[in-house]
Short mmCIF file of C-alpha atoms in Angstrom, two decimals:
data_model
loop_
_atom_site.label_atom_id
_atom_site.label_comp_id
_atom_site.label_asym_id
_atom_site.label_seq_id
_atom_site.Cartn_x
_atom_site.Cartn_y
_atom_site.Cartn_z
CA MET Z 26 -9.79 9.24 -28.42
CA LYS Z 27 -6.52 7.71 -27.17
CA LYS Z 28 -5.61 4.14 -27.95
CA ILE Z 29 -4.92 1.68 -25.13
CA THR Z 30 -3.00 -1.54 -25.54
CA GLU Z 31 -2.88 -4.19 -22.84
CA THR Z 32 0.72 -5.25 -22.24
CA ASN Z 33 2.47 -7.48 -19.81
CA ILE Z 34 5.88 -5.99 -19.65
CA SER Z 35 6.58 -6.61 -16.00
CA THR Z 36 4.43 -8.31 -13.46
CA LEU Z 37 6.91 -7.23 -10.76
CA ASP Z 38 5.74 -3.64 -11.32
CA LEU Z 39 2.15 -4.70 -10.76
CA LYS Z 40 3.09 -6.61 -7.63
CA VAL Z 41 5.01 -3.67 -6.17
CA GLY Z 42 2.22 -1.38 -7.42
CA LEU Z 43 -0.30 -2.93 -5.06
CA ALA Z 44 2.13 -2.45 -2.15
CA GLU Z 45 2.43 1.23 -3.17
CA MET Z 46 -1.36 1.53 -2.78
CA LEU Z 47 -1.18 0.14 0.77
CA LYS Z 48 1.36 2.72 1.95
CA GLY Z 49 0.44 4.85 4.92
CA GLY Z 50 -2.12 2.23 5.90
CA VAL Z 51 -2.74 -0.54 8.42
CA ILE Z 52 -3.07 -4.23 7.52
CA MET Z 53 -4.92 -6.14 10.23
CA ASP Z 54 -4.91 -9.83 11.19
CA VAL Z 55 -8.46 -11.21 11.31
CA VAL Z 56 -9.71 -14.72 12.13
CA ASN Z 57 -13.33 -14.48 10.94
CA VAL Z 58 -15.75 -12.49 8.78
CA GLU Z 59 -16.95 -10.38 11.69
CA GLN Z 60 -13.41 -9.22 12.52
CA ALA Z 61 -12.71 -8.56 8.83
CA LYS Z 62 -15.70 -6.21 8.71
CA ILE Z 63 -14.60 -4.43 11.88
CA ALA Z 64 -11.14 -3.97 10.32
CA GLU Z 65 -12.59 -2.60 7.07
CA ASP Z 66 -14.92 -0.21 8.94
CA ALA Z 67 -12.01 1.03 11.02
CA GLY Z 68 -10.14 1.99 7.83
CA ALA Z 69 -7.74 -0.95 7.37
CA VAL Z 70 -6.16 -0.99 3.87
CA ALA Z 71 -6.09 -4.81 3.84
CA VAL Z 72 -6.76 -7.79 6.07
CA MET Z 73 -4.62 -10.84 6.73
CA ALA Z 74 -6.95 -13.86 6.92
CA LEU Z 75 -5.78 -16.33 9.58
CA GLU Z 76 -7.18 -19.17 11.68
CA ARG Z 77 -5.34 -18.05 14.80
CA VAL Z 78 -3.58 -14.77 15.57
CA PRO Z 79 0.13 -15.15 16.41
CA SER Z 80 -0.34 -14.84 20.19
CA ASP Z 81 -2.73 -17.84 20.11
CA ILE Z 82 -0.37 -19.81 17.86
CA ARG Z 83 2.34 -19.11 20.42
CA ALA Z 84 0.14 -20.11 23.37
CA GLN Z 85 -1.38 -23.22 21.80
CA GLY Z 86 1.74 -24.58 20.13
CA GLY Z 87 1.67 -27.44 17.61
CA VAL Z 88 2.26 -27.15 13.87
CA ALA Z 89 0.82 -23.92 12.45
CA ARG Z 90 -0.27 -24.25 8.79
CA MET Z 91 -2.00 -22.26 6.08
CA SER Z 92 -5.58 -21.30 7.07
CA SER Z 93 -8.49 -23.28 5.70
CA PRO Z 94 -9.39 -22.11 2.16
CA ASP Z 95 -13.05 -21.84 3.23
CA LEU Z 96 -12.15 -19.27 5.87
CA VAL Z 97 -9.96 -17.25 3.49
CA MET Z 98 -12.66 -17.30 0.80
CA ALA Z 99 -15.41 -16.28 3.24
CA ILE Z 100 -13.33 -13.31 4.38
CA ALA Z 101 -12.48 -12.35 0.78
CA ASP Z 102 -16.20 -12.35 -0.06
CA ALA Z 103 -17.09 -10.21 2.94
CA VAL Z 104 -14.81 -7.20 2.39
CA SER Z 105 -13.91 -4.87 -0.50
CA ILE Z 106 -10.29 -4.29 0.58
CA PRO Z 107 -7.36 -6.57 -0.41
CA VAL Z 108 -7.07 -9.90 1.38
CA MET Z 109 -3.73 -11.46 2.29
CA ALA Z 110 -3.08 -14.94 3.64
CA LYS Z 111 -0.05 -16.71 5.08
CA CYS Z 112 1.69 -19.84 3.87
CA ARG Z 113 4.55 -21.69 5.55
CA ILE Z 114 8.13 -20.81 4.62
CA GLY Z 115 9.08 -23.00 1.66
CA HIS Z 116 5.59 -24.52 1.29
CA PHE Z 117 5.06 -23.66 -2.37
CA VAL Z 118 1.96 -25.84 -2.64
CA GLU Z 119 0.17 -23.88 0.09
CA ALA Z 120 1.13 -20.82 -1.98
CA GLN Z 121 -0.32 -22.45 -5.12
CA VAL Z 122 -3.58 -23.05 -3.26
CA LEU Z 123 -3.70 -19.44 -2.03
CA GLU Z 124 -3.03 -18.23 -5.58
CA ALA Z 125 -5.84 -20.46 -6.85
CA ILE Z 126 -8.18 -18.88 -4.27
CA GLY Z 127 -7.16 -15.51 -5.70
CA VAL Z 128 -5.81 -13.81 -2.57
CA ASP Z 129 -4.24 -10.41 -3.26
CA TYR Z 130 -0.96 -11.01 -1.40
CA ILE Z 131 0.72 -14.06 0.14
CA ASP Z 132 2.80 -13.71 3.30
CA GLU Z 133 5.49 -16.41 3.35
CA SER Z 134 5.55 -16.22 7.10
CA GLU Z 135 7.75 -17.28 9.99
CA VAL Z 136 4.63 -17.16 12.19
CA LEU Z 137 3.65 -20.52 10.69
CA THR Z 138 5.84 -23.61 11.14
CA PRO Z 139 8.44 -23.71 8.34
CA ALA Z 140 7.97 -26.49 5.77
CA ASP Z 141 11.51 -26.30 4.37
CA GLU Z 142 14.60 -25.64 6.46
CA SER Z 143 16.83 -24.54 3.58
CA HIS Z 144 14.71 -23.07 0.81
CA HIS Z 145 12.16 -20.29 0.61
CA ILE Z 146 9.54 -20.34 -2.15
CA ASP Z 147 10.63 -19.42 -5.69
CA LYS Z 148 8.27 -16.47 -5.77
CA LEU Z 149 9.14 -15.42 -9.32
CA LYS Z 150 7.09 -18.39 -10.54
CA PHE Z 151 3.89 -16.89 -9.14
CA GLN Z 152 1.65 -14.19 -10.50
CA VAL Z 153 0.35 -13.32 -7.05
CA PRO Z 154 2.64 -10.96 -5.08
CA PHE Z 155 4.49 -12.08 -1.93
CA VAL Z 156 5.51 -10.28 1.24
CA CYS Z 157 8.37 -11.75 3.31
CA GLY Z 158 9.92 -10.89 6.65
CA ALA Z 159 13.52 -9.78 7.13
CA VAL Z 160 15.67 -8.97 10.15
CA ASN Z 161 18.49 -7.39 8.14
CA LEU Z 162 19.40 -6.20 4.66
CA GLY Z 163 20.92 -9.48 3.49
CA GLU Z 164 17.74 -11.38 4.31
CA ALA Z 165 15.56 -8.67 2.69
CA LEU Z 166 17.60 -8.83 -0.53
CA ARG Z 167 17.59 -12.64 -0.65
CA ARG Z 168 13.79 -12.56 -0.47
CA ILE Z 169 13.58 -9.81 -3.12
CA GLY Z 170 15.95 -11.88 -5.29
CA GLU Z 171 13.47 -14.77 -4.98
CA GLY Z 172 10.66 -12.47 -6.12
CA ALA Z 173 9.17 -10.87 -2.99
CA ALA Z 174 7.45 -7.57 -3.91
CA LEU Z 175 7.22 -6.31 -0.34
CA ILE Z 176 9.41 -6.66 2.75
CA ARG Z 177 8.29 -6.39 6.36
CA THR Z 178 10.17 -6.57 9.62
CA LYS Z 179 10.07 -9.83 11.51
CA GLY Z 180 9.19 -8.29 14.85
CA GLU Z 181 8.48 -11.02 17.39
CA ALA Z 182 4.84 -11.76 16.48
CA GLY Z 183 2.27 -12.28 19.20
CA THR Z 184 4.31 -10.63 21.97
CA GLY Z 185 2.86 -7.12 21.91
CA ASN Z 186 6.49 -6.05 22.23
CA ILE Z 187 7.78 -3.61 19.61
CA VAL Z 188 11.49 -4.04 20.41
CA GLU Z 189 12.29 -6.54 17.64
CA ALA Z 190 10.52 -4.60 14.87
CA VAL Z 191 12.48 -1.52 15.91
CA ARG Z 192 15.71 -3.50 15.84
CA HIS Z 193 15.02 -4.80 12.31
CA LEU Z 194 14.04 -1.39 10.95
CA ARG Z 195 17.11 0.29 12.39
CA GLN Z 196 19.34 -2.54 11.18
CA ILE Z 197 18.06 -2.37 7.58
CA ASN Z 198 18.22 1.45 7.52
CA GLN Z 199 21.81 1.43 8.80
CA GLU Z 200 22.87 -1.17 6.26
CA ILE Z 201 21.28 0.82 3.40
CA LYS Z 202 23.19 3.94 4.50
CA ARG Z 203 26.39 1.92 4.48
CA ILE Z 204 25.79 0.68 0.91
CA ILE Z 205 25.21 4.25 -0.30
CA PHE Z 206 28.67 5.27 0.90
CA LEU Z 207 30.54 2.26 -0.49
CA GLU Z 208 32.58 2.51 -3.70
CA ASP Z 209 31.18 0.59 -6.68
CA SER Z 210 34.26 -1.63 -6.47
CA GLU Z 211 33.37 -2.58 -2.88
CA LEU Z 212 29.84 -3.77 -3.66
CA MET Z 213 30.79 -7.32 -4.70
CA SER Z 214 32.56 -8.13 -1.44
CA GLU Z 215 29.65 -6.53 0.42
CA ALA Z 216 27.30 -8.78 -1.58
CA LYS Z 217 29.37 -11.75 -0.46
CA ARG Z 218 29.37 -10.61 3.16
CA LEU Z 219 25.59 -10.05 3.20
CA GLY Z 220 24.77 -13.12 1.10
CA ALA Z 221 22.75 -10.83 -1.17
CA PRO Z 222 22.56 -10.42 -4.96
CA HIS Z 223 25.16 -7.92 -6.25
CA GLU Z 224 22.73 -6.33 -8.72
CA LEU Z 225 20.33 -5.43 -5.90
CA LEU Z 226 23.16 -3.74 -3.97
CA CYS Z 227 23.94 -1.67 -7.10
CA LYS Z 228 20.27 -0.68 -7.22
CA ILE Z 229 20.29 0.38 -3.57
CA LYS Z 230 23.41 2.47 -4.10
CA ARG Z 231 21.76 4.15 -7.10
CA ASP Z 232 18.31 4.76 -5.54
CA GLY Z 233 19.22 5.13 -1.86
CA LYS Z 234 16.44 2.78 -0.78
CA LEU Z 235 15.20 -0.81 -0.94
CA PRO Z 236 13.91 -1.78 -4.40
CA VAL Z 237 10.50 -2.68 -2.90
CA PRO Z 238 8.44 -1.07 -0.10
CA ASN Z 239 9.33 -1.84 3.52
CA PHE Z 240 6.53 -2.25 6.08
CA ALA Z 241 6.68 -2.95 9.82
CA ALA Z 242 5.23 -6.07 11.44
CA GLY Z 243 5.40 -7.76 14.80
CA GLY Z 244 4.63 -6.41 18.24
CA VAL Z 245 2.60 -3.32 17.30
CA SER Z 246 -0.02 -2.94 20.03
CA THR Z 247 -0.66 0.79 20.60
CA PRO Z 248 -1.09 3.88 18.40
CA ALA Z 249 2.28 5.08 19.67
CA ASP Z 250 3.95 1.79 18.63
CA ALA Z 251 2.54 2.23 15.12
CA ALA Z 252 3.70 5.84 14.87
CA LEU Z 253 7.13 4.81 16.21
CA VAL Z 254 7.79 2.35 13.39
CA MET Z 255 6.45 4.86 10.84
CA GLN Z 256 8.81 7.55 12.14
CA LEU Z 257 11.63 5.03 11.88
CA GLY Z 258 10.90 4.72 8.17
CA ALA Z 259 8.32 1.92 7.79
CA GLU Z 260 5.91 2.75 4.96
CA ALA Z 261 2.86 0.94 6.41
CA VAL Z 262 2.09 -1.24 9.42
CA PHE Z 263 0.87 -4.80 9.93
CA VAL Z 264 -0.97 -5.34 13.21
CA GLY Z 265 -1.43 -8.92 14.31
CA SER Z 266 -2.68 -9.75 17.78
CA GLY Z 267 -2.54 -6.08 18.81
CA ILE Z 268 -6.08 -5.27 17.71
CA PHE Z 269 -8.29 -8.27 18.40
CA LYS Z 270 -6.45 -9.21 21.61
CA SER Z 271 -7.02 -5.72 23.03
CA GLU Z 272 -10.03 -4.94 25.23
CA ASN Z 273 -11.87 -2.84 22.64
CA PRO Z 274 -10.81 -3.95 19.14
CA LYS Z 275 -13.01 -1.44 17.25
CA LYS Z 276 -11.55 1.49 19.08
CA MET Z 277 -7.99 0.18 18.95
CA ALA Z 278 -8.27 -0.46 15.20
CA SER Z 279 -9.48 3.09 14.49
CA ALA Z 280 -6.88 4.58 16.81
CA ILE Z 281 -4.01 2.78 15.10
CA VAL Z 282 -5.30 3.81 11.63
CA HIS Z 283 -5.45 7.41 12.87
CA ALA Z 284 -1.93 7.29 14.33
CA VAL Z 285 -0.42 5.81 11.16
CA ALA Z 286 -2.03 8.44 8.89
CA ARG Z 287 -0.72 11.25 11.13
CA PHE Z 288 2.42 9.52 12.38
CA ASN Z 289 4.42 12.76 12.47
CA SER Z 290 1.93 14.69 14.57
CA PRO Z 291 2.30 14.13 18.35
CA LYS Z 292 -1.03 15.91 18.92
CA ASP Z 293 -2.79 13.38 16.71
CA ILE Z 294 -1.05 10.42 18.33
CA LEU Z 295 -2.15 11.80 21.70
CA GLU Z 296 -5.73 12.08 20.47
CA ALA Z 297 -5.64 8.54 19.09
CA SER Z 298 -4.23 7.24 22.38
CA ARG Z 299 -6.93 8.73 24.61
CA GLY Z 300 -9.93 6.80 25.91
CA LEU Z 301 -8.56 3.43 24.85
CA SER Z 302 -9.11 0.31 26.92
CA ALA Z 303 -6.14 -1.90 27.71
CA PRO Z 304 -3.89 -3.05 24.87
CA MET Z 305 -2.96 -6.73 24.67
CA ALA Z 306 -0.82 -8.14 27.46
CA GLY Z 307 2.86 -8.10 26.50
CA LEU Z 308 5.62 -10.67 26.57
CA LEU Z 309 9.32 -10.01 27.06
CA VAL Z 310 11.37 -11.41 24.21
CA ASN Z 311 14.09 -12.72 26.54
CA GLN Z 312 11.44 -14.82 28.33
CA ILE Z 313 10.88 -16.75 25.10
CA PRO Z 314 13.22 -19.76 24.89
CA ILE Z 315 15.71 -19.24 22.05
CA GLY Z 316 14.39 -22.10 19.91
CA GLU Z 317 10.86 -20.65 20.04
CA ARG Z 318 11.64 -17.17 18.71
CA LEU Z 319 9.85 -16.74 15.40
CA ALA Z 320 12.27 -14.22 13.89
CA GLU Z 321 14.94 -16.93 13.84
CA ARG Z 322 12.88 -18.95 11.37
CA GLY Z 323 13.98 -18.33 7.78
CA TRP Z 324 17.45 -17.22 6.77
CA MET F 1 3.64 30.90 -16.91
CA LYS F 2 4.09 31.02 -13.14
CA SER F 3 5.16 27.88 -11.36
CA LEU F 4 2.21 25.96 -9.95
CA THR F 5 1.96 24.04 -6.71
CA ILE F 6 0.08 20.77 -6.93
CA GLY F 7 -1.12 19.12 -3.75
CA VAL F 8 -1.52 15.37 -3.34
CA LEU F 9 -3.96 14.25 -0.64
CA ALA F 10 -1.71 12.28 1.70
CA LEU F 11 -4.07 10.47 4.06
CA GLN F 12 -3.07 7.06 2.72
CA GLY F 13 -1.94 5.49 -0.54
CA CYS F 14 0.28 6.16 -3.52
CA VAL F 15 1.40 9.73 -2.82
CA LEU F 16 5.14 10.15 -3.34
CA PRO F 17 5.39 8.71 -6.88
CA HIS F 18 3.52 11.81 -8.12
CA LYS F 19 6.43 14.02 -7.01
CA PHE F 20 8.66 12.89 -9.87
CA HIS F 21 6.03 13.76 -12.50
CA ILE F 22 4.90 17.06 -10.97
CA GLU F 23 8.47 18.30 -10.57
CA GLY F 24 9.41 16.88 -13.97
CA HIS F 25 6.91 19.28 -15.52
CA GLY F 26 8.28 22.24 -13.56
CA ALA F 27 5.56 22.45 -10.89
CA CYS F 28 5.96 22.12 -7.11
CA PHE F 29 4.76 19.07 -5.18
CA LYS F 30 3.05 19.38 -1.80
CA GLU F 31 1.65 16.70 0.51
CA VAL F 32 -1.80 17.56 1.86
CA ARG F 33 -2.19 15.92 5.27
CA ALA F 34 -4.27 18.53 7.10
CA LYS F 35 -6.67 21.30 6.08
CA GLU F 36 -3.93 23.96 6.45
CA ASP F 37 -2.04 22.23 3.64
CA LEU F 38 -4.88 23.09 1.23
CA ASP F 39 -3.76 26.73 1.36
CA GLY F 40 -1.34 27.75 -1.37
CA ILE F 41 -2.01 24.92 -3.81
CA ASP F 42 -3.34 25.44 -7.34
CA GLY F 43 -4.62 21.94 -8.01
CA LEU F 44 -5.22 18.75 -6.02
CA ILE F 45 -4.64 15.08 -6.81
CA LEU F 46 -6.61 12.42 -4.94
CA PRO F 47 -4.24 9.47 -5.31
CA GLY F 48 -4.66 5.72 -5.54
CA GLY F 49 -4.97 3.65 -2.39
CA GLU F 50 -7.99 2.21 -0.61
CA SER F 51 -11.04 4.45 -1.01
CA SER F 52 -12.76 3.01 2.10
CA SER F 53 -9.71 3.81 4.20
CA MET F 54 -9.42 7.36 2.81
CA LEU F 55 -13.14 8.00 3.44
CA LYS F 56 -12.75 6.91 7.03
CA LEU F 57 -9.78 9.27 7.49
CA ILE F 58 -11.57 12.19 5.78
CA ARG F 59 -14.30 11.80 8.42
CA GLU F 60 -11.88 11.15 11.29
CA PHE F 61 -9.99 14.37 10.52
CA SER F 62 -13.19 16.35 9.62
CA LEU F 63 -11.82 17.25 6.18
CA GLU F 64 -15.08 16.85 4.25
CA GLU F 65 -16.09 20.53 4.14
CA ASP F 66 -12.54 21.78 3.57
CA LEU F 67 -12.09 19.43 0.64
CA LYS F 68 -15.43 20.50 -0.88
CA ALA F 69 -14.33 24.12 -0.59
CA ALA F 70 -11.00 23.26 -2.23
CA PHE F 71 -12.74 21.44 -5.11
CA ALA F 72 -14.76 24.61 -5.77
CA ARG F 73 -11.68 26.76 -6.18
CA MET F 74 -9.20 24.51 -8.02
CA PRO F 75 -9.04 21.64 -10.51
CA VAL F 76 -8.86 18.13 -9.05
CA TRP F 77 -7.66 14.82 -10.46
CA GLY F 78 -8.83 11.50 -9.02
CA VAL F 79 -6.64 8.47 -9.69
CA CYS F 80 -8.21 5.03 -9.11
CA ALA F 81 -9.37 5.26 -5.45
CA GLY F 82 -9.38 9.04 -5.91
CA ALA F 83 -11.74 8.58 -8.86
CA ILE F 84 -14.07 6.60 -6.60
CA LEU F 85 -14.13 9.44 -4.06
CA LEU F 86 -15.11 11.95 -6.79
CA ALA F 87 -17.75 9.87 -8.60
CA LYS F 88 -21.43 10.74 -8.42
CA GLN F 89 -22.33 7.14 -7.69
CA VAL F 90 -20.23 4.26 -6.32
CA GLU F 91 -21.16 0.60 -6.57
CA SER F 92 -19.97 -2.70 -5.07
CA PRO F 93 -20.30 -1.74 -2.37
CA ARG F 94 -22.33 1.48 -2.45
CA GLN F 95 -20.49 4.13 -0.51
CA TRP F 96 -20.53 7.86 0.14
CA SER F 97 -18.63 10.07 -2.30
CA PHE F 98 -18.12 13.76 -3.13
CA ALA F 99 -20.25 13.45 -6.31
CA LEU F 100 -18.10 15.98 -8.14
CA CYS F 101 -18.03 14.12 -11.46
CA ASP F 102 -21.14 12.72 -13.12
CA ILE F 103 -20.03 9.11 -13.48
CA THR F 104 -21.12 5.79 -12.00
CA ILE F 105 -18.12 3.75 -10.94
CA GLU F 106 -17.86 0.14 -9.76
CA ARG F 107 -15.08 -0.72 -7.33
CA ASN F 108 -12.61 -3.54 -8.11
CA ALA F 109 -14.65 -4.30 -11.21
CA TYR F 110 -11.88 -6.14 -13.10
CA GLY F 111 -11.46 -8.48 -10.12
CA ARG F 112 -8.74 -9.02 -7.55
CA GLN F 113 -4.97 -8.46 -7.76
CA LEU F 114 -4.51 -11.41 -10.17
CA ASP F 115 -6.70 -9.45 -12.62
CA SER F 116 -4.53 -6.33 -12.37
CA PHE F 117 -2.73 -5.51 -15.64
CA ASN F 118 -0.30 -3.20 -17.39
CA ALA F 119 -1.23 -1.24 -20.49
CA THR F 120 0.09 1.59 -22.63
CA ILE F 121 -1.76 4.74 -23.64
CA ASP F 122 0.00 6.71 -26.38
CA ASN F 123 3.06 4.55 -25.69
CA TYR F 124 3.10 5.55 -22.03
CA PRO F 125 3.02 2.62 -19.54
CA VAL F 126 0.15 2.70 -17.06
CA ALA F 127 -1.11 0.16 -14.52
CA PHE F 128 -4.65 -0.92 -13.66
CA ILE F 129 -4.39 -2.21 -10.07
CA ARG F 130 -7.59 -3.69 -8.62
CA ALA F 131 -9.05 -0.91 -10.71
CA PRO F 132 -12.63 0.32 -10.81
CA ILE F 133 -14.71 0.47 -14.01
CA ILE F 134 -16.68 3.55 -15.04
CA ARG F 135 -20.10 2.11 -15.89
CA SER F 136 -21.76 5.27 -17.15
CA VAL F 137 -20.90 8.91 -17.78
CA GLY F 138 -23.16 11.98 -17.70
CA GLN F 139 -23.73 14.38 -20.62
CA ASP F 140 -21.09 16.87 -19.55
CA VAL F 141 -18.36 14.30 -19.15
CA GLU F 142 -15.86 13.92 -22.00
CA THR F 143 -14.25 10.53 -22.50
CA HIS F 144 -10.57 10.69 -23.54
CA ALA F 145 -9.71 6.99 -23.52
CA LEU F 146 -11.63 3.74 -23.60
CA PHE F 147 -10.49 0.25 -22.67
CA LYS F 148 -12.71 -2.65 -23.73
CA GLU F 149 -15.68 -0.28 -24.21
CA HIS F 150 -15.30 1.34 -20.78
CA PRO F 151 -14.12 4.92 -20.27
CA VAL F 152 -10.85 4.94 -18.29
CA TRP F 153 -9.88 8.61 -18.68
CA VAL F 154 -12.58 11.28 -18.48
CA LYS F 155 -12.81 15.01 -17.84
CA SER F 156 -15.66 17.28 -16.85
CA ASP F 157 -15.09 20.98 -16.35
CA THR F 158 -12.42 21.14 -13.63
CA VAL F 159 -12.28 17.45 -12.81
CA MET F 160 -10.03 14.81 -14.37
CA ILE F 161 -10.48 11.10 -13.67
CA THR F 162 -8.21 8.16 -14.51
CA THR F 163 -8.99 4.64 -13.38
CA PHE F 164 -5.35 3.68 -14.07
CA HIS F 165 -2.03 4.74 -12.54
CA PRO F 166 0.36 6.71 -14.75
CA GLU F 167 2.49 7.70 -11.72
CA LEU F 168 4.16 4.35 -11.02
CA TYR F 169 6.36 4.56 -14.12
CA GLN F 170 9.29 6.75 -13.12
CA GLU F 171 11.39 6.93 -16.29
CA ARG F 172 9.86 10.08 -17.82
CA PRO F 173 7.26 12.58 -16.61
CA SER F 174 3.78 11.48 -17.71
CA SER F 175 1.62 13.28 -20.25
CA PHE F 176 -1.34 12.85 -17.88
CA HIS F 177 0.34 15.07 -15.30
CA LEU F 178 1.00 17.57 -18.09
CA GLU F 179 -2.68 17.47 -19.08
CA PHE F 180 -3.64 18.16 -15.48
CA ILE F 181 -1.22 21.11 -15.32
CA GLN F 182 -2.76 22.48 -18.53
CA LEU F 183 -6.22 22.09 -17.00
CA ILE F 184 -5.04 24.18 -14.04
CA HIS F 185 -3.62 26.90 -16.31
CA GLN F 186 -6.89 27.05 -18.28
CA PHE F 187 -8.86 27.30 -15.03
CA TYR F 188 -6.93 30.30 -13.75
CA LYS F 189 -7.06 32.07 -17.14
CA ARG F 190 -10.85 32.22 -16.99
#
């Protein structure tokens, strides 16, 4: 019989470990227990418990805050898959509350109204893992430096428009390629230019990839959108309004799960795309006044 | 010994980290996404991830019969969610499984992510991530490691089960992958 000793060498490994388990999967926004169950039955790897999906937050306006703990707890009790919840950028007390509930991941999210205009949460202080959005490599590495265990694109949430998520994925991929070809002696000035920790740039040069997984979020509303971001290098997909604002959420949820699992097979994406009712209505990003674009929140 | 090819079921979950360990022990790594990929592999790993999501995809892609046929002709190793798919009985919630290994397993039995933990077995770092607990084992199941009274590493005939992840540590190839490779060699010697 082998001997096992419990250790706690690195909680970062455990935090990233859960993200590894979510790879190749779909994380769905849900606003009640019924939707959470639909998501789980459709094969979601996790649910994001929210009071309002991003498209409703956008339409209704006002200050968007952390969801009520009662809602998050009811959803956590109803499903067997991991449950995530959002807190406002910089609102470390909302994060403390979510940690006390025992959620599996916290999304420090630009979809909610920021609580701090200059500081994100010091995520290293928490045992619960965090996911944060990023539009470019510098932002991704600042969040990882603060302790984020998972990065996602900051595609313009609630628009049903994939263009911003594609932009962020391509941007981060291009910047990683650039780092790989830089000389070691050039990494410090690159760190200064990006506003990113030098040690993380060294890690990227060594490993050829981000030190944590990179998922896509924002604007995914069809199976083809989901497969597009996967082919561009995202390792899993968050779907917000795209499922429960479509005409047939059950079918759309299953179809997107199918397309993500077989993202490299056009035949499968075709099959997943057939017989679907209408996806959510879309919104052009340039129709959103500049001050109201969510991706510009955070820094 | 000839070089083996080990497939990792790649419907969803923690697939790629196995590559380092499989190749580190001189075997070839292959992703199994469709039934055609089951040809030409000598052993199969069902990786960690979400078991409910994998089950849904096994049905969606009609892989159930092909996987059963594969299990009959090669050794298989279930890691965490993979262990749940192979167990005879699954609890909390009850769900369908291949019933290949005579164990009763309870999903997420340590709790949520905050109850996930690191451990070492024989000085090798492993992770228990929202891990299941094996509540009982049948007569023909050998227990190779216990944690707090519960079996966490068991074998029965051609099946190996670990409720923990040895694949996340990428500094040196894991002894668990080596054990699985030895199980495959023994199987083909018969």
